[in-house]
């Protein structure tokens, strides 16, 4: 599957976040509620004319202090032009062209990337003449729009998504692809370096992809495993927000390309909302995942420490408690190769299929003991269960009243599937169909 990334850039108050909400629109509102995770408004999935893409708003990464703000905005424009497929550069018709717009344009013009220039706040036909001065930015024809009232945003999205194939068939690489993700400073770079000792360290471009990600090949008992986008692990900046912006973009991109996401967390800090958001990003895209608790060397331990840590972590993970946890040290290399073994195991889990007869025998018995109930008292009968696909595994339940099956019952069925058939680290999808 091919996936596209669009970044919104521009100075403050031009209307980026309004445009973001306009583009993401309804889609985001219906996204499932995950307890403990506040959904980030800085990035989201969007869709236009059957083409889906991720949208990232630099407006969510503006430093508070005035003296670094301008520099941060330029820096993030640079990151956007390096990393995104399309940059949506927003300017403001009400203020007109300002010097900082020209500075951003200078950065954007230097790369062969697609930039769509939007002149926002053109709320009506009469204001169209204000478009003229923005030709001076040298970014081609400006698009007029009003994010506030939704004027002409359709034309804009046509332009943005014009080159996105609806169903691009990317070359299928049979090698296992792992993404090493996590907050800044959890130890991703050190972990990858620990895996890739000099003799194994081959950095390569995968031919056939237009975006030239830099992956590393790990030779593991004769097998080649790709660590995706390892060149992108770090980007230096003095501005915390720019590092966060870069990290968010990189996380989205590498999740998109991986078979299994290895999520690093810092043992000395425990799990916080930022870690949860990353887990959420991966599972939302139906990626198989594992958690590696890194810097384990820094934790004072007795016999029970790992068990207690794992228990506390599982409690915090709640609906993500199907994710396996491993304790590692990138510094001492403790268990770093165990992570690869676990990733292979999780990958095997997501590829497995459960036979229809087994499903009906075993789950059928659970359903009999604890049948679904509708609020109105109407009888719900699940007649037949089958696994329709793997990676991610999808189970179809044929029943008389598919719409009456509530979230709690779905959770019950998911838990039962995991209990009987494990699927460790693998998000499981259920679909309910009319018999
Ligand atoms: P950001 O800082 O670039 O994310 O800008 P915001 O989206 O927060 O918008 C800044 C202000 O401009 C807010 O008061 C918005 O309501 C207003 N605004 C955004 N888009 C439009 C528009 O198309 N027309 C008008 N008139 N106002 C807008
Ligand atoms: P990244 O931003 O996630 O790539 O993190 P780095 O790999 O750059 O690591 C951040 C800091 O944590 C560095 O100072 C590392 O030396 C340190 N670090 C990483 N892994 C470990 C570990 O397992 N144990 C200890 N003690 N320090 C670590």
mmCIF file of C-alpha atoms in Angstrom, residues 8 40 51 68 77 133 170 181 359 368 383 398 414:
data_model
loop_
_atom_site.group_PDB
_atom_site.id
_atom_site.type_symbol
_atom_site.label_atom_id
_atom_site.label_comp_id
_atom_site.label_asym_id
_atom_site.label_seq_id
_atom_site.Cartn_x
_atom_site.Cartn_y
_atom_site.Cartn_z
ATOM 1 C CA UNK A 8 0.744 22.246 6.339
ATOM 2 C CA UNK A 40 -3.660 14.573 18.632
ATOM 3 C CA UNK A 51 -7.325 8.807 -1.956
ATOM 4 C CA UNK A 68 12.966 31.125 18.547
ATOM 5 C CA UNK A 77 9.327 24.251 6.599
ATOM 6 C CA UNK A 133 0.430 39.633 -5.236
ATOM 7 C CA UNK A 170 4.321 -0.925 -4.712
ATOM 8 C CA UNK A 181 9.885 4.016 16.876
ATOM 9 C CA UNK A 359 -13.272 -21.106 15.218
ATOM 10 C CA UNK A 368 -23.246 -20.271 23.748
ATOM 11 C CA UNK A 383 -24.476 -18.471 13.231
ATOM 12 C CA UNK A 398 -22.476 -13.905 10.422
ATOM 13 C CA UNK A 414 -11.634 -10.214 20.817
#
